[in-house]
PDB file of C-alpha atoms in Angstrom:
ATOM      1  CA  MET A   3       0.000   0.000   0.000  1.00 60.00           C
ATOM      2  CA  THR A   4       1.157   3.486  -0.813  1.00 61.00           C
ATOM      3  CA  SER A   5       1.008   6.225   1.811  1.00 85.00           C
ATOM      4  CA  PRO A   6      -1.583   7.652   1.649  1.00 94.00           C
ATOM      5  CA  PRO A   7      -3.617   4.960  -0.135  1.00 97.00           C
ATOM      6  CA  ILE A   8      -4.709   5.884  -3.645  1.00 98.00           C
ATOM      7  CA  ALA A   9      -8.372   5.359  -4.485  1.00 98.00           C
ATOM      8  CA  LEU A  10      -9.940   5.537  -7.950  1.00 98.00           C
ATOM      9  CA  THR A  11     -13.552   6.355  -8.707  1.00 98.00           C
ATOM     10  CA  ILE A  12     -14.966   5.216 -12.055  1.00 98.00           C
ATOM     11  CA  ALA A  13     -18.225   7.115 -12.261  1.00 97.00           C
ATOM     12  CA  ALA A  14     -20.185  10.029 -13.704  1.00 96.00           C
ATOM     13  CA  SER A  15     -19.975  13.706 -12.882  1.00 97.00           C
ATOM     14  CA  ASP A  16     -22.587  15.499 -10.768  1.00 97.00           C
ATOM     15  CA  PRO A  17     -22.468  19.303 -11.222  1.00 97.00           C
ATOM     16  CA  SER A  18     -24.275  19.824  -7.903  1.00 96.00           C
ATOM     17  CA  GLY A  19     -21.390  18.120  -6.085  1.00 97.00           C
ATOM     18  CA  GLY A  20     -23.518  15.784  -4.004  1.00 96.00           C
ATOM     19  CA  ALA A  21     -23.090  12.498  -5.871  1.00 95.00           C
ATOM     20  CA  GLY A  22     -20.904  10.942  -8.561  1.00 95.00           C
ATOM     21  CA  ILE A  23     -17.192  11.622  -8.792  1.00 98.00           C
ATOM     22  CA  GLN A  24     -17.517  14.845  -6.825  1.00 98.00           C
ATOM     23  CA  ALA A  25     -18.953  13.009  -3.817  1.00 98.00           C
ATOM     24  CA  ASP A  26     -16.465  10.175  -4.227  1.00 98.00           C
ATOM     25  CA  LEU A  27     -13.442  12.470  -4.246  1.00 98.00           C
ATOM     26  CA  LYS A  28     -14.735  14.265  -1.137  1.00 98.00           C
ATOM     27  CA  ALA A  29     -15.310  10.946   0.650  1.00 98.00           C
ATOM     28  CA  PHE A  30     -11.846   9.706  -0.364  1.00 98.00           C
ATOM     29  CA  SER A  31     -10.210  12.820   1.077  1.00 98.00           C
ATOM     30  CA  ALA A  32     -12.302  12.808   4.256  1.00 98.00           C
ATOM     31  CA  ASN A  33     -11.237   9.206   4.886  1.00 98.00           C
ATOM     32  CA  GLY A  34      -7.505   9.608   4.324  1.00 97.00           C
ATOM     33  CA  ALA A  35      -7.102   8.501   0.704  1.00 98.00           C
ATOM     34  CA  TYR A  36      -5.728  10.330  -2.329  1.00 98.00           C
ATOM     35  CA  GLY A  37      -8.482  10.470  -4.928  1.00 98.00           C
ATOM     36  CA  THR A  38      -8.238   9.841  -8.663  1.00 98.00           C
ATOM     37  CA  ALA A  39     -11.129   9.689 -11.148  1.00 98.00           C
ATOM     38  CA  VAL A  40     -12.110   8.269 -14.521  1.00 98.00           C
ATOM     39  CA  LEU A  41     -15.274   9.732 -16.023  1.00 98.00           C
ATOM     40  CA  THR A  42     -17.959   7.507 -17.555  1.00 97.00           C
ATOM     41  CA  ALA A  43     -20.574  10.191 -18.239  1.00 96.00           C
ATOM     42  CA  LEU A  44     -21.475  13.821 -17.799  1.00 97.00           C
ATOM     43  CA  THR A  45     -24.841  14.597 -16.252  1.00 95.00           C
ATOM     44  CA  ALA A  46     -26.971  17.708 -16.105  1.00 96.00           C
ATOM     45  CA  GLN A  47     -28.462  17.621 -12.626  1.00 93.00           C
ATOM     46  CA  ASN A  48     -29.090  19.515  -9.433  1.00 95.00           C
ATOM     47  CA  THR A  49     -30.717  18.705  -6.107  1.00 94.00           C
ATOM     48  CA  LEU A  50     -34.124  18.568  -7.838  1.00 93.00           C
ATOM     49  CA  GLY A  51     -33.242  15.908 -10.395  1.00 90.00           C
ATOM     50  CA  VAL A  52     -31.404  14.798 -13.530  1.00 90.00           C
ATOM     51  CA  THR A  53     -32.243  16.492 -16.843  1.00 92.00           C
ATOM     52  CA  GLY A  54     -29.668  14.898 -19.135  1.00 93.00           C
ATOM     53  CA  ILE A  55     -26.866  12.347 -19.499  1.00 92.00           C
ATOM     54  CA  HIS A  56     -23.982  12.475 -21.979  1.00 96.00           C
ATOM     55  CA  ALA A  57     -22.075   9.173 -22.006  1.00 95.00           C
ATOM     56  CA  ILE A  58     -18.316   9.085 -22.615  1.00 97.00           C
ATOM     57  CA  PRO A  59     -17.284   6.871 -25.597  1.00 98.00           C
ATOM     58  CA  PRO A  60     -16.219   3.443 -24.249  1.00 97.00           C
ATOM     59  CA  ALA A  61     -12.856   3.599 -26.034  1.00 98.00           C
ATOM     60  CA  PHE A  62     -12.015   6.819 -24.220  1.00 98.00           C
ATOM     61  CA  VAL A  63     -13.053   5.299 -20.874  1.00 98.00           C
ATOM     62  CA  ILE A  64     -10.510   2.542 -21.556  1.00 98.00           C
ATOM     63  CA  GLU A  65      -7.886   5.104 -22.549  1.00 98.00           C
ATOM     64  CA  GLN A  66      -8.422   6.991 -19.297  1.00 98.00           C
ATOM     65  CA  LEU A  67      -8.034   3.792 -17.282  1.00 98.00           C
ATOM     66  CA  ASP A  68      -4.996   2.478 -19.169  1.00 98.00           C
ATOM     67  CA  THR A  69      -3.218   5.835 -18.957  1.00 98.00           C
ATOM     68  CA  LEU A  70      -3.872   6.126 -15.219  1.00 98.00           C
ATOM     69  CA  PHE A  71      -2.854   2.550 -14.350  1.00 98.00           C
ATOM     70  CA  ALA A  72       0.323   2.899 -16.431  1.00 98.00           C
ATOM     71  CA  ASP A  73       1.583   5.506 -13.979  1.00 97.00           C
ATOM     72  CA  VAL A  74      -0.371   5.552 -10.707  1.00 97.00           C
ATOM     73  CA  PRO A  75      -0.350   2.613  -8.203  1.00 96.00           C
ATOM     74  CA  VAL A  76      -4.054   2.445  -7.420  1.00 97.00           C
ATOM     75  CA  ASP A  77      -4.858   0.647  -4.144  1.00 97.00           C
ATOM     76  CA  ALA A  78      -8.650   0.524  -4.368  1.00 98.00           C
ATOM     77  CA  VAL A  79     -11.325   1.122  -7.013  1.00 98.00           C
ATOM     78  CA  LYS A  80     -14.895   2.266  -6.547  1.00 98.00           C
ATOM     79  CA  ILE A  81     -17.228   1.776  -9.535  1.00 98.00           C
ATOM     80  CA  GLY A  82     -20.342   3.933  -9.710  1.00 96.00           C
ATOM     81  CA  MET A  83     -22.608   5.021 -12.575  1.00 94.00           C
ATOM     82  CA  LEU A  84     -21.776   3.305 -15.879  1.00 94.00           C
ATOM     83  CA  ALA A  85     -24.690   4.566 -18.024  1.00 88.00           C
ATOM     84  CA  ASP A  86     -24.745   1.944 -20.768  1.00 92.00           C
ATOM     85  CA  ALA A  87     -23.623  -1.535 -21.781  1.00 93.00           C
ATOM     86  CA  GLY A  88     -20.659  -0.321 -23.833  1.00 96.00           C
ATOM     87  CA  ILE A  89     -19.167   1.576 -20.907  1.00 96.00           C
ATOM     88  CA  ALA A  90     -19.813  -1.309 -18.507  1.00 95.00           C
ATOM     89  CA  ALA A  91     -18.027  -3.704 -20.865  1.00 96.00           C
ATOM     90  CA  ALA A  92     -15.135  -1.258 -21.303  1.00 97.00           C
ATOM     91  CA  VAL A  93     -14.622  -0.967 -17.547  1.00 97.00           C
ATOM     92  CA  ALA A  94     -14.773  -4.754 -17.160  1.00 97.00           C
ATOM     93  CA  GLU A  95     -12.204  -5.228 -19.950  1.00 97.00           C
ATOM     94  CA  ALA A  96      -9.783  -2.750 -18.395  1.00 97.00           C
ATOM     95  CA  LEU A  97     -10.110  -4.142 -14.865  1.00 97.00           C
ATOM     96  CA  GLU A  98      -9.621  -7.699 -16.109  1.00 96.00           C
ATOM     97  CA  ARG A  99      -6.225  -6.593 -17.394  1.00 96.00           C
ATOM     98  CA  HIS A 100      -5.113  -4.326 -14.548  1.00 97.00           C
ATOM     99  CA  ARG A 101      -6.533  -6.328 -11.600  1.00 95.00           C
ATOM    100  CA  PRO A 102      -6.499  -3.718  -8.807  1.00 96.00           C
ATOM    101  CA  ARG A 103      -6.270  -5.116  -5.296  1.00 96.00           C
ATOM    102  CA  TYR A 104      -9.685  -3.970  -4.034  1.00 98.00           C
ATOM    103  CA  VAL A 105     -12.808  -3.300  -6.103  1.00 98.00           C
ATOM    104  CA  VAL A 106     -16.048  -1.921  -4.656  1.00 98.00           C
ATOM    105  CA  LEU A 107     -19.013  -1.887  -7.044  1.00 97.00           C
ATOM    106  CA  ASP A 108     -21.982   0.374  -6.363  1.00 96.00           C
ATOM    107  CA  PRO A 109     -24.595  -0.659  -8.966  1.00 92.00           C
ATOM    108  CA  VAL A 110     -26.061   2.800  -9.586  1.00 84.00           C
ATOM    109  CA  MET A 111     -29.315   2.314 -11.497  1.00 79.00           C
ATOM    110  CA  VAL A 112     -31.838   4.969 -10.474  1.00 70.00           C
ATOM    111  CA  SER A 113     -31.291   8.447  -8.993  1.00 61.00           C
ATOM    112  CA  THR A 114     -32.915   9.680  -5.782  1.00 58.00           C
ATOM    113  CA  SER A 115     -35.346  11.666  -7.948  1.00 58.00           C
ATOM    114  CA  GLY A 116     -36.310   8.536  -9.926  1.00 60.00           C
ATOM    115  CA  HIS A 117     -34.268   9.109 -13.120  1.00 62.00           C
ATOM    116  CA  ARG A 118     -32.986   5.911 -14.759  1.00 68.00           C
ATOM    117  CA  LEU A 119     -29.150   6.025 -14.718  1.00 71.00           C
ATOM    118  CA  LEU A 120     -28.329   2.598 -16.177  1.00 78.00           C
ATOM    119  CA  GLU A 121     -29.798   1.352 -19.440  1.00 76.00           C
ATOM    120  CA  ALA A 122     -31.610  -1.970 -19.205  1.00 78.00           C
ATOM    121  CA  ASP A 123     -29.168  -3.857 -21.453  1.00 81.00           C
ATOM    122  CA  ALA A 124     -26.276  -2.730 -19.274  1.00 86.00           C
ATOM    123  CA  VAL A 125     -27.660  -4.612 -16.271  1.00 87.00           C
ATOM    124  CA  THR A 126     -26.728  -7.917 -17.903  1.00 89.00           C
ATOM    125  CA  VAL A 127     -23.151  -6.771 -18.554  1.00 91.00           C
ATOM    126  CA  LEU A 128     -22.845  -5.453 -15.008  1.00 91.00           C
ATOM    127  CA  ARG A 129     -24.139  -8.712 -13.554  1.00 89.00           C
ATOM    128  CA  ASP A 130     -22.190 -11.103 -15.792  1.00 91.00           C
ATOM    129  CA  ARG A 131     -18.845  -9.315 -16.146  1.00 93.00           C
ATOM    130  CA  LEU A 132     -18.387  -6.786 -13.338  1.00 94.00           C
ATOM    131  CA  LEU A 133     -19.887  -8.570 -10.342  1.00 93.00           C
ATOM    132  CA  PRO A 134     -17.288 -11.376 -10.547  1.00 93.00           C
ATOM    133  CA  LEU A 135     -14.502  -8.740 -10.535  1.00 95.00           C
ATOM    134  CA  ALA A 136     -15.815  -7.008  -7.420  1.00 96.00           C
ATOM    135  CA  ASP A 137     -14.643  -7.760  -3.897  1.00 96.00           C
ATOM    136  CA  LEU A 138     -17.778  -6.069  -2.565  1.00 97.00           C
ATOM    137  CA  ILE A 139     -21.014  -4.886  -4.173  1.00 96.00           C
ATOM    138  CA  THR A 140     -23.223  -2.342  -2.393  1.00 96.00           C
ATOM    139  CA  PRO A 141     -26.761  -2.401  -3.834  1.00 94.00           C
ATOM    140  CA  ASN A 142     -29.737  -0.860  -2.091  1.00 91.00           C
ATOM    141  CA  LEU A 143     -32.951  -2.884  -1.901  1.00 91.00           C
ATOM    142  CA  PRO A 144     -34.415  -1.794  -5.287  1.00 88.00           C
ATOM    143  CA  GLU A 145     -31.050  -2.295  -7.012  1.00 89.00           C
ATOM    144  CA  ALA A 146     -30.699  -5.813  -5.598  1.00 91.00           C
ATOM    145  CA  GLY A 147     -34.141  -6.664  -6.905  1.00 89.00           C
ATOM    146  CA  ASP A 148     -33.256  -5.181 -10.293  1.00 86.00           C
ATOM    147  CA  LEU A 149     -30.068  -7.235 -10.512  1.00 88.00           C
ATOM    148  CA  LEU A 150     -31.999 -10.405  -9.663  1.00 90.00           C
ATOM    149  CA  GLY A 151     -35.006  -9.592 -11.852  1.00 88.00           C
ATOM    150  CA  THR A 152     -37.394  -9.590  -8.915  1.00 90.00           C
ATOM    151  CA  ALA A 153     -39.148  -7.222  -6.511  1.00 91.00           C
ATOM    152  CA  ALA A 154     -37.225  -5.420  -3.778  1.00 88.00           C
ATOM    153  CA  ALA A 155     -37.005  -7.221  -0.431  1.00 90.00           C
ATOM    154  CA  LYS A 156     -39.726  -6.191   2.024  1.00 89.00           C
ATOM    155  CA  ASN A 157     -38.181  -7.538   5.235  1.00 88.00           C
ATOM    156  CA  ARG A 158     -34.965  -8.845   6.805  1.00 86.00           C
ATOM    157  CA  ALA A 159     -35.492 -12.459   5.741  1.00 89.00           C
ATOM    158  CA  GLU A 160     -36.076 -11.497   2.109  1.00 92.00           C
ATOM    159  CA  ALA A 161     -33.066  -9.160   2.179  1.00 91.00           C
ATOM    160  CA  ILE A 162     -30.751 -11.930   3.414  1.00 91.00           C
ATOM    161  CA  GLU A 163     -32.171 -14.300   0.808  1.00 92.00           C
ATOM    162  CA  GLN A 164     -31.492 -11.787  -1.972  1.00 92.00           C
ATOM    163  CA  ALA A 165     -27.989 -11.076  -0.698  1.00 92.00           C
ATOM    164  CA  HIS A 166     -27.222 -14.804  -0.869  1.00 92.00           C
ATOM    165  CA  ALA A 167     -28.730 -14.949  -4.354  1.00 92.00           C
ATOM    166  CA  LEU A 168     -26.369 -12.170  -5.481  1.00 92.00           C
ATOM    167  CA  LEU A 169     -23.418 -14.271  -4.312  1.00 91.00           C
ATOM    168  CA  THR A 170     -24.430 -16.929  -6.818  1.00 89.00           C
ATOM    169  CA  THR A 171     -23.916 -14.387  -9.622  1.00 86.00           C
ATOM    170  CA  GLY A 172     -20.218 -14.276  -8.792  1.00 87.00           C
ATOM    171  CA  ALA A 173     -19.914 -11.501  -6.200  1.00 86.00           C
ATOM    172  CA  ARG A 174     -17.636 -12.374  -3.265  1.00 91.00           C
ATOM    173  CA  ARG A 175     -19.380 -10.095  -0.773  1.00 95.00           C
ATOM    174  CA  VAL A 176     -22.641  -8.169  -0.705  1.00 96.00           C
ATOM    175  CA  LEU A 177     -23.501  -5.166   1.437  1.00 96.00           C
ATOM    176  CA  LEU A 178     -27.267  -4.865   1.034  1.00 95.00           C
ATOM    177  CA  LYS A 179     -28.227  -1.370   2.163  1.00 91.00           C
ATOM    178  CA  GLY A 180     -31.464  -1.156   4.124  1.00 82.00           C
ATOM    179  CA  GLY A 181     -32.051   2.584   3.944  1.00 63.00           C
ATOM    180  CA  HIS A 182     -35.251   2.149   1.920  1.00 57.00           C
ATOM    181  CA  HIS A 183     -36.977   0.587   4.952  1.00 55.00           C
ATOM    182  CA  THR A 184     -37.856   4.108   6.071  1.00 54.00           C
ATOM    183  CA  HIS A 185     -40.391   2.955   8.673  1.00 59.00           C
ATOM    184  CA  ASP A 186     -37.659   1.436  10.837  1.00 68.00           C
ATOM    185  CA  ALA A 187     -35.994   3.445  13.618  1.00 75.00           C
ATOM    186  CA  GLU A 188     -32.660   1.847  12.733  1.00 82.00           C
ATOM    187  CA  SER A 189     -30.924   1.777   9.362  1.00 81.00           C
ATOM    188  CA  VAL A 190     -29.733  -1.830   9.068  1.00 87.00           C
ATOM    189  CA  ASP A 191     -27.355  -2.982   6.345  1.00 92.00           C
ATOM    190  CA  ILE A 192     -26.647  -6.662   5.755  1.00 93.00           C
ATOM    191  CA  LEU A 193     -23.108  -7.820   4.948  1.00 95.00           C
ATOM    192  CA  VAL A 194     -22.915 -11.314   3.449  1.00 94.00           C
ATOM    193  CA  ASP A 195     -19.447 -12.719   2.844  1.00 91.00           C
ATOM    194  CA  ALA A 196     -18.932 -15.871   0.789  1.00 85.00           C
ATOM    195  CA  THR A 197     -15.363 -16.162   2.090  1.00 79.00           C
ATOM    196  CA  HIS A 198     -16.608 -16.477   5.700  1.00 66.00           C
ATOM    197  CA  ALA A 199     -18.740 -19.563   5.342  1.00 58.00           C
ATOM    198  CA  THR A 200     -20.196 -21.342   8.358  1.00 53.00           C
ATOM    199  CA  GLY A 201     -19.729 -25.008   9.113  1.00 48.00           C
ATOM    200  CA  THR A 202     -22.739 -25.789   6.922  1.00 49.00           C
ATOM    201  CA  GLY A 203     -21.171 -23.975   3.993  1.00 51.00           C
ATOM    202  CA  ALA A 204     -23.536 -21.004   4.188  1.00 58.00           C
ATOM    203  CA  ALA A 205     -22.054 -17.533   3.695  1.00 68.00           C
ATOM    204  CA  GLY A 206     -21.433 -15.519   6.829  1.00 82.00           C
ATOM    205  CA  VAL A 207     -24.066 -12.859   7.601  1.00 89.00           C
ATOM    206  CA  ARG A 208     -23.544  -9.737   9.716  1.00 91.00           C
ATOM    207  CA  GLU A 209     -25.924  -6.876  10.387  1.00 89.00           C
ATOM    208  CA  LEU A 210     -24.657  -3.316  10.750  1.00 90.00           C
ATOM    209  CA  SER A 211     -27.097  -0.986  12.436  1.00 88.00           C
ATOM    210  CA  ALA A 212     -27.137   2.776  12.977  1.00 87.00           C
ATOM    211  CA  PRO A 213     -29.884   5.160  14.142  1.00 86.00           C
ATOM    212  CA  ARG A 214     -31.896   6.461  11.182  1.00 87.00           C
ATOM    213  CA  VAL A 215     -31.231  10.166  10.580  1.00 92.00           C
ATOM    214  CA  ASN A 216     -34.315  12.284   9.925  1.00 91.00           C
ATOM    215  CA  THR A 217     -33.220  14.449   6.984  1.00 93.00           C
ATOM    216  CA  ARG A 218     -34.306  15.005   3.400  1.00 93.00           C
ATOM    217  CA  ASN A 219     -30.684  15.754   2.448  1.00 95.00           C
ATOM    218  CA  THR A 220     -29.686  12.285   1.320  1.00 93.00           C
ATOM    219  CA  HIS A 221     -28.392  12.999  -2.198  1.00 93.00           C
ATOM    220  CA  GLY A 222     -25.330  10.856  -2.848  1.00 93.00           C
ATOM    221  CA  THR A 223     -25.550   8.589   0.193  1.00 94.00           C
ATOM    222  CA  GLY A 224     -24.846   5.456  -1.857  1.00 93.00           C
ATOM    223  CA  CYS A 225     -21.929   7.037  -3.701  1.00 95.00           C
ATOM    224  CA  THR A 226     -20.487   8.340  -0.447  1.00 97.00           C
ATOM    225  CA  LEU A 227     -20.724   5.033   1.413  1.00 97.00           C
ATOM    226  CA  SER A 228     -19.113   2.951  -1.331  1.00 98.00           C
ATOM    227  CA  ALA A 229     -16.370   5.555  -1.833  1.00 98.00           C
ATOM    228  CA  ALA A 230     -15.645   5.606   1.899  1.00 98.00           C
ATOM    229  CA  ILE A 231     -15.377   1.808   1.881  1.00 98.00           C
ATOM    230  CA  ALA A 232     -12.884   1.929  -0.999  1.00 98.00           C
ATOM    231  CA  ALA A 233     -10.827   4.616   0.761  1.00 98.00           C
ATOM    232  CA  LEU A 234     -10.786   2.759   4.077  1.00 98.00           C
ATOM    233  CA  ARG A 235     -10.230  -0.832   2.926  1.00 98.00           C
ATOM    234  CA  PRO A 236      -6.430  -0.450   2.441  1.00 97.00           C
ATOM    235  CA  GLN A 237      -6.297   1.035   5.953  1.00 97.00           C
ATOM    236  CA  HIS A 238      -8.107  -1.828   7.750  1.00 97.00           C
ATOM    237  CA  ASP A 239      -7.520  -5.541   8.167  1.00 95.00           C
ATOM    238  CA  ASP A 240     -10.886  -6.857   6.982  1.00 94.00           C
ATOM    239  CA  TRP A 241     -14.106  -5.932   5.230  1.00 95.00           C
ATOM    240  CA  HIS A 242     -16.349  -5.936   8.308  1.00 94.00           C
ATOM    241  CA  THR A 243     -14.176  -3.388  10.116  1.00 96.00           C
ATOM    242  CA  THR A 244     -13.939  -1.318   6.934  1.00 97.00           C
ATOM    243  CA  VAL A 245     -17.687  -1.272   6.293  1.00 96.00           C
ATOM    244  CA  SER A 246     -18.418  -0.458   9.940  1.00 96.00           C
ATOM    245  CA  ALA A 247     -16.067   2.545   9.810  1.00 97.00           C
ATOM    246  CA  ALA A 248     -17.554   3.734   6.514  1.00 97.00           C
ATOM    247  CA  LYS A 249     -21.096   3.437   7.852  1.00 96.00           C
ATOM    248  CA  ALA A 250     -20.153   5.468  10.948  1.00 95.00           C
ATOM    249  CA  TYR A 251     -18.672   8.156   8.663  1.00 97.00           C
ATOM    250  CA  LEU A 252     -21.845   8.280   6.551  1.00 96.00           C
ATOM    251  CA  THR A 253     -24.048   8.520   9.642  1.00 95.00           C
ATOM    252  CA  GLY A 254     -22.076  11.572  10.763  1.00 96.00           C
ATOM    253  CA  ALA A 255     -22.343  13.073   7.276  1.00 97.00           C
ATOM    254  CA  LEU A 256     -26.117  12.589   7.332  1.00 96.00           C
ATOM    255  CA  ARG A 257     -26.471  14.104  10.801  1.00 95.00           C
ATOM    256  CA  ALA A 258     -24.658  17.251   9.640  1.00 96.00           C
ATOM    257  CA  ALA A 259     -26.367  17.436   6.236  1.00 97.00           C
ATOM    258  CA  ASP A 260     -28.976  20.007   7.259  1.00 96.00           C
ATOM    259  CA  THR A 261     -26.271  22.554   8.072  1.00 95.00           C
ATOM    260  CA  LEU A 262     -25.228  22.911   4.419  1.00 95.00           C
ATOM    261  CA  HIS A 263     -28.377  24.416   2.790  1.00 95.00           C
ATOM    262  CA  ILE A 264     -27.456  23.391  -0.780  1.00 96.00           C
ATOM    263  CA  GLY A 265     -30.248  23.651  -3.360  1.00 96.00           C
ATOM    264  CA  ARG A 266     -34.023  23.353  -3.042  1.00 95.00           C
ATOM    265  CA  GLY A 267     -34.381  19.573  -3.345  1.00 94.00           C
ATOM    266  CA  HIS A 268     -32.590  16.609  -1.840  1.00 94.00           C
ATOM    267  CA  GLY A 269     -29.366  18.245  -0.702  1.00 96.00           C
ATOM    268  CA  PRO A 270     -26.028  16.470  -0.210  1.00 96.00           C
ATOM    269  CA  VAL A 271     -24.651  14.852   2.903  1.00 96.00           C
ATOM    270  CA  HIS A 272     -21.841  16.751   4.672  1.00 97.00           C
ATOM    271  CA  HIS A 273     -18.693  14.991   3.511  1.00 97.00           C
ATOM    272  CA  PHE A 274     -16.381  17.104   5.666  1.00 97.00           C
ATOM    273  CA  HIS A 275     -18.463  17.177   8.841  1.00 96.00           C
ATOM    274  CA  GLN A 276     -15.423  16.169  10.922  1.00 94.00           C
ATOM    275  CA  TYR A 277     -13.403  19.160   9.748  1.00 95.00           C
ATOM    276  CA  TRP A 278     -15.789  22.089   9.175  1.00 92.00           C
ATOM    277  CA  SER A 279     -17.161  23.948  12.159  1.00 71.00           C
TER     278      SER A 279
END
């Protein structure tokens, strides 16, 4: 590992600064990693929603990745919005060659405002080619259902069942985010690790709970959590410790979100809540 660790985000741009590469770079810095970025798409968006997406040509996505890896020793990769099947395949092709040590995949499919961010044909590429390259995938409940071609889990038992089902697609570990269960007082994420099997051969299951924060300013929570995990993994001994630390960071960022007053819609979390007064 370099000092500080170097983290790479492969994702789209968010002009409002709350999600995408902007959020990832903030989360990298806040968690002690040097941030690098490869763009997959430009978006026109603000806190009220997404109005347009301009995808980067897949060949240029590969050129960005090859040029970066030829010079910079990347310790961890976070994959976010990929937009279409061509870009998803390009990222998979590059990572198959470069094989970074840690890969965190956040399967970004739909924005907070409901805008579709991943074309339907790209889901197959993401599932078949990128999931097997990922050390950890971090879907929320609707995204897990989308990946499996079924409805989102409605309770803990269904969530654990879907997390196990995602392991059969080739993912080594699944962090199934429970934030969409908004009626619960606690926000409970489920970490299922195929490498920590029980005596019966079943994958190990751990629940990570934090008090639910009452705020509308949740733009970029998924991006921020997965980026924090990528930044922290080279600094911790295992995935459970890493995810726990990243979840604690995100909880603090959510608690401080209302102090920012950015935009008129779903504002961003406070990425630098530990440092700004």
